CSV table of C-alpha atoms in Angstrom, one decimal:
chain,number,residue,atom,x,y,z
X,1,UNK,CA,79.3,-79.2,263.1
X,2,UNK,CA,82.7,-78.2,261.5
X,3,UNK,CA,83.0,-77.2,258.0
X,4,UNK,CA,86.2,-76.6,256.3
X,5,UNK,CA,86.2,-75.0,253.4
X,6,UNK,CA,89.2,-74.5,250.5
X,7,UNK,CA,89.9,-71.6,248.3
X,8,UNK,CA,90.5,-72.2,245.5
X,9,UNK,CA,89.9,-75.3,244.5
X,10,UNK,CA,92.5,-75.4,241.7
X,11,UNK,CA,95.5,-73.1,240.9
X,12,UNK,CA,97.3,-72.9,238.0
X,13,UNK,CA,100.8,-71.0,238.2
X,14,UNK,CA,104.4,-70.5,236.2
X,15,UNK,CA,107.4,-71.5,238.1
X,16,UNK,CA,109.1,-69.4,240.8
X,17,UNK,CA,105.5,-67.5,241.7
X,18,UNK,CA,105.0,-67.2,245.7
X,19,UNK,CA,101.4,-68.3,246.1
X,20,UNK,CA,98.8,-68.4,248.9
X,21,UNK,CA,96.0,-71.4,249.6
X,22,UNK,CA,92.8,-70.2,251.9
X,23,UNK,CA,91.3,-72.6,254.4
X,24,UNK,CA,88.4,-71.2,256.5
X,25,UNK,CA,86.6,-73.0,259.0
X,26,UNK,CA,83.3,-72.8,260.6
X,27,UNK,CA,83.9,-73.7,264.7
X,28,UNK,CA,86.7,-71.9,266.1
X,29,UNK,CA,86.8,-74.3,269.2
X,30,UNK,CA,89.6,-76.3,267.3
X,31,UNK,CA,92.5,-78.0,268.9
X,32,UNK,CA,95.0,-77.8,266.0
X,33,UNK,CA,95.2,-77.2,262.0
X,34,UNK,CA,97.0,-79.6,260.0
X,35,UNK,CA,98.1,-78.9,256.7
X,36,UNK,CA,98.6,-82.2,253.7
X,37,UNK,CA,100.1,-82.9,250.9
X,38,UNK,CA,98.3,-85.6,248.6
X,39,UNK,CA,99.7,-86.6,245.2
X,40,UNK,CA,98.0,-88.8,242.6
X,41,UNK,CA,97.0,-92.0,243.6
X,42,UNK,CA,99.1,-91.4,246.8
X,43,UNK,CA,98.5,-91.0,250.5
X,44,UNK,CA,98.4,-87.8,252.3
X,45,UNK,CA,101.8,-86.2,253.6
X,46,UNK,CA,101.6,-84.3,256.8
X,47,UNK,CA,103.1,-81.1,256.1
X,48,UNK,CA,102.2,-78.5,258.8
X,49,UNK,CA,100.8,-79.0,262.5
X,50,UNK,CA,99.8,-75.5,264.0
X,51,UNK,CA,98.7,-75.5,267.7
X,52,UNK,CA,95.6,-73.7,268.3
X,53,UNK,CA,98.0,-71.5,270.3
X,54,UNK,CA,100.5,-71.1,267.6
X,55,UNK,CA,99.8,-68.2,265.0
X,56,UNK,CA,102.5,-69.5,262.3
X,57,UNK,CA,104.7,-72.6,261.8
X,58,UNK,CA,107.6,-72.8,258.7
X,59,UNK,CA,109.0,-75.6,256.6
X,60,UNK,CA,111.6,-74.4,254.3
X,61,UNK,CA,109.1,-72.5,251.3
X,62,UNK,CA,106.5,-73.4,253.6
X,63,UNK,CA,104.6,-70.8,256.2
X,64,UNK,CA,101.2,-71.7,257.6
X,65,UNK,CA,99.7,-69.3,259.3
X,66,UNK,CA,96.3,-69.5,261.7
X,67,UNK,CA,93.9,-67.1,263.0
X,68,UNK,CA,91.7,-69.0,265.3
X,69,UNK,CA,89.0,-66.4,266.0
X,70,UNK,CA,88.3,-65.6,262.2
X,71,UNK,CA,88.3,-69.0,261.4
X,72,UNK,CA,91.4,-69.3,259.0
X,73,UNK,CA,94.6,-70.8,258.1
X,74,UNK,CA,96.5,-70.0,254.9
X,75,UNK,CA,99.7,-71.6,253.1
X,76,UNK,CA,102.1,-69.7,251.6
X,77,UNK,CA,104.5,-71.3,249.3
X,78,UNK,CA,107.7,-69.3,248.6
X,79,UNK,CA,109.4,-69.8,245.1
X,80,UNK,CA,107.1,-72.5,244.0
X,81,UNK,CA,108.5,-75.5,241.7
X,82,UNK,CA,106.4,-78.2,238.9
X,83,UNK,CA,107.6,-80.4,241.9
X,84,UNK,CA,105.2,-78.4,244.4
X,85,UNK,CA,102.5,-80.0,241.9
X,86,UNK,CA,99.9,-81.7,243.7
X,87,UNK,CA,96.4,-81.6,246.3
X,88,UNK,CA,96.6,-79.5,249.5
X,89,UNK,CA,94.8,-80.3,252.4
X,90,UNK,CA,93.5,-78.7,255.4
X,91,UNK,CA,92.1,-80.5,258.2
X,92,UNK,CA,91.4,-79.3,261.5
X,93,UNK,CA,91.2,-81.4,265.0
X,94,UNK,CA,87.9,-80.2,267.2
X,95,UNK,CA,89.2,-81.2,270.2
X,96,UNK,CA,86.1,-82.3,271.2
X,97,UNK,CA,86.0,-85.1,269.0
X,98,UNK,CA,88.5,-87.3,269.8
X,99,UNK,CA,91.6,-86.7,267.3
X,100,UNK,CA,89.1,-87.2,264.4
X,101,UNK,CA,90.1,-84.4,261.5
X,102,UNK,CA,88.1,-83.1,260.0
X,103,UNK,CA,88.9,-82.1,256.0
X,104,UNK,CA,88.6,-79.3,253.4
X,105,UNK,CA,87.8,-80.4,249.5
X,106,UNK,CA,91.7,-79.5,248.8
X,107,UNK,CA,93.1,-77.3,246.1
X,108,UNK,CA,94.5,-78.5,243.5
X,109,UNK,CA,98.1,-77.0,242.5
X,110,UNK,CA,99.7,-77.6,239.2
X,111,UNK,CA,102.9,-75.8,238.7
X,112,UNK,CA,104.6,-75.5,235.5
X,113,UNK,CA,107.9,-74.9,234.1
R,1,UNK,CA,107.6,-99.1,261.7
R,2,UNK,CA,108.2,-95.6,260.6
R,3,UNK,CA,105.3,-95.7,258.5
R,4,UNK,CA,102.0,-96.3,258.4
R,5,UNK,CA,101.6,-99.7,256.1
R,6,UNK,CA,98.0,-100.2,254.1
R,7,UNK,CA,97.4,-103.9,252.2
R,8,UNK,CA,96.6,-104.3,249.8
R,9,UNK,CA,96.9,-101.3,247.6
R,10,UNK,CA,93.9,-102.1,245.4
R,11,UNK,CA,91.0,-104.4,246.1
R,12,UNK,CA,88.7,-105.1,243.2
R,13,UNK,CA,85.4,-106.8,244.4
R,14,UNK,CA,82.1,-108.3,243.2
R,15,UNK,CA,78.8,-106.9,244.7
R,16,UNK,CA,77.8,-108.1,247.8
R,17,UNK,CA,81.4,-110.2,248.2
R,18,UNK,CA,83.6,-109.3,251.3
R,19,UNK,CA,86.2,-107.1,251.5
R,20,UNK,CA,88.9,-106.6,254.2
R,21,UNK,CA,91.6,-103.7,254.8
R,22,UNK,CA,94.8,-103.8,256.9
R,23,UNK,CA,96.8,-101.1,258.3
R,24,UNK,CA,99.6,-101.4,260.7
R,25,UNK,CA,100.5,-98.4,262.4
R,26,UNK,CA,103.5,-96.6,263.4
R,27,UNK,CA,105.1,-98.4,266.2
R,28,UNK,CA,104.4,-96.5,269.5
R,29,UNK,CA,101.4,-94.5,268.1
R,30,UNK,CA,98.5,-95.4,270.5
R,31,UNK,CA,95.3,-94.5,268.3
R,32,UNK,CA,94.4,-95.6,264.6
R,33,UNK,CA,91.9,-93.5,263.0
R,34,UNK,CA,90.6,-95.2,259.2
R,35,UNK,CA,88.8,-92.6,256.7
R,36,UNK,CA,87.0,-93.1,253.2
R,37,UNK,CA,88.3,-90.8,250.6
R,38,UNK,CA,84.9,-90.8,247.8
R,39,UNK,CA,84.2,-88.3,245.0
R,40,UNK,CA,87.1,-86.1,245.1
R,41,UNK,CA,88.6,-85.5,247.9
R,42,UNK,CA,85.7,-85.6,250.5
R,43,UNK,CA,87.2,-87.4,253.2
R,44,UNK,CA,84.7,-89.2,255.7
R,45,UNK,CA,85.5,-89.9,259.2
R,46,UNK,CA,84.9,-93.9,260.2
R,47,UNK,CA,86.3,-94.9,263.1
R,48,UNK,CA,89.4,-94.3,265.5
R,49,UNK,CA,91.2,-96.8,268.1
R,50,UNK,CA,92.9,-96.3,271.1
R,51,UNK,CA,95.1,-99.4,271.5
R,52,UNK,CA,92.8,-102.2,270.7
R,53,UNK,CA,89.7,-100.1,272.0
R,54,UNK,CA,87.1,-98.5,270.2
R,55,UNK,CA,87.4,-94.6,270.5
R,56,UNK,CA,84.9,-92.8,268.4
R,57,UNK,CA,82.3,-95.3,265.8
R,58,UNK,CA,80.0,-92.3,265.2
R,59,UNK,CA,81.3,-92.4,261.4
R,60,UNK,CA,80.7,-95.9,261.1
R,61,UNK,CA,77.9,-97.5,259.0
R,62,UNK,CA,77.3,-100.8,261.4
R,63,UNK,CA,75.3,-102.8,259.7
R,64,UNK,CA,78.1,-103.8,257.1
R,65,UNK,CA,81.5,-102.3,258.6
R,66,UNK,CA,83.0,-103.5,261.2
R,67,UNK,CA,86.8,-103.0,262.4
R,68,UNK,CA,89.3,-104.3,265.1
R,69,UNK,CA,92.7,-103.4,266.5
R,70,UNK,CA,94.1,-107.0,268.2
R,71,UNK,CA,97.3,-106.4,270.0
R,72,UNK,CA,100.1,-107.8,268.1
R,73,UNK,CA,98.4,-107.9,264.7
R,74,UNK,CA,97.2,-105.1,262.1
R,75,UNK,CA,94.2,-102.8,262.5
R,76,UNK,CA,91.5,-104.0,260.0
R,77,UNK,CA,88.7,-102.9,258.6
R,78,UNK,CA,85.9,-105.3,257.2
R,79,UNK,CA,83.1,-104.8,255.0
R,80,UNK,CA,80.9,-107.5,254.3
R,81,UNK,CA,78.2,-107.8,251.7
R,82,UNK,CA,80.2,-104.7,249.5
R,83,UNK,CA,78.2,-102.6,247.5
R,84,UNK,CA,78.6,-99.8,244.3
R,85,UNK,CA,78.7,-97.1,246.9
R,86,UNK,CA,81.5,-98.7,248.6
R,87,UNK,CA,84.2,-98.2,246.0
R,88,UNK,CA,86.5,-95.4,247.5
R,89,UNK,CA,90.0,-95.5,248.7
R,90,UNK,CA,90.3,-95.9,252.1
R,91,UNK,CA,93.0,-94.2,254.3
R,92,UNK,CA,94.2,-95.2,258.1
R,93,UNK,CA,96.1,-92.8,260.1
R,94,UNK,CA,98.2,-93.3,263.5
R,95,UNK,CA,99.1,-91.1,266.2
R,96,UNK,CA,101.1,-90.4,269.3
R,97,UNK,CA,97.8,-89.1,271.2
R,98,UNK,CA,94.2,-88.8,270.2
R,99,UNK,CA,94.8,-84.8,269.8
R,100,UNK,CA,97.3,-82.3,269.4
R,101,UNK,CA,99.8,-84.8,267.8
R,102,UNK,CA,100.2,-84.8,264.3
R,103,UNK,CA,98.4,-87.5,262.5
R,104,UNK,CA,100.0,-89.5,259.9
R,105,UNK,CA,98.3,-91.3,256.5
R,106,UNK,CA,99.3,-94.3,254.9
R,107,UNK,CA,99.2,-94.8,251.1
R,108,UNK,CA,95.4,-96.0,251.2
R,109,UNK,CA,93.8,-98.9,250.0
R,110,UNK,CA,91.7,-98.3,246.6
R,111,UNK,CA,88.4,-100.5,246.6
R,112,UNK,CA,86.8,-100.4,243.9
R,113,UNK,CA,83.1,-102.9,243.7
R,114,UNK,CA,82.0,-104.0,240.3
């Protein structure tokens, strides 16, 4: 079974701080990590797709990095902005299963000016 | 489209009344996958399409749920006979392939059963 686990589960941060978000995983076997963006109320924004192949992938401030033998992805957000404000997301595709994603709890980013 | 479209955004319903979700997904992705977001943020896998086929149930609680992709009309997802424990939003996603692709979420349908 795949477990995806999010640390931490909420941040708190001044404007303009460079910050990291942990996602760890229990089954390595994964076909790809996906990284989301959910505000309040709102569906989830895709934000990062790293290959199991892939070791980073960028998005302007964004970097999301994977290490598929320890288990791990991390986001780094450059420069963050009270806009940057919301849940983040990990979820990670087995492979095995057939697309289905499976999800972290989130942490929960509130920026402020 | 270029998005994936949920209706309706909030569904209030009685205990034990019916309740039905649509999603119509992006035009030219292939498989629908429909989750149920309870608590916070604990997302639970349901079910997933590939065209109008069922791909993977194994999340689905079949004695109430039930859901259908028809060609030329929107994915849906039913649940008859709604109870307390129901009341979660629910979120379809679409993609190009079942894996490997990225997967993309609509806005989500809140139910809440009263």
């Amino acid at each position: 079974k795949q477990e995806v686990t999010q640390i931490p589960a909420a941040l708190s941060v001044p404007e303009g701080e460079n910050l990291v978000l942990n996602c760890s995983f229990t089954d390595s076997a994964i076909y790809n990590l996906q990284w989301f963006r959910q505000d309040p109320g709102k569906g989830l924004t895709s934000l990062l797709l790293i290959q199991s192949s892939q070791r980073e992938q960028t998005s302007g401030r964004l970097n999301a990095s994977l290490d598929k033998s320890s288990g791990r992805s991390t986001l780094y957000i450059a420069a963050s902005q009270p806009g940057d404000s919301a849940t983040y997301l990990c979820a990670v595709d087995r492979g095995s299963t057939l697309g289905r994603l499976y999800f972290g709890r989130g942490t929960q980013l509130t920026v402020w000016p | 489209g270029e998005e994936v479209a949920q209706t309706p955004k909030h569904l209030v319903r009685g205990e034990g009344q019916k309740a039905k979700l649509y999603c119509a997904p992006i035009k030219g992705h292939s498989y629908v996958f429909w989750y149920q977001q309870v608590l916070k943020n604990e997302f639970k896998f349901l079910i997933s399409f590939q065209n109008e086929n069922v791909f993977d149930e194994t999340g689905m609680p079949k004695e109430r749920f039930s859901a259908k992709c028809l060609p030329n009309s929107p994915c849906s997802l039913e649940i008859q006979a709604t109870k307390l424990e129901d009341s979660a939003v629910y979120f379809c996603a679409s993609s190009q392939r079942d894996r490997g692709t990225e997967a993309f979420f609509g806005q989500g349908t809140r139910l809440t059963v009263v």
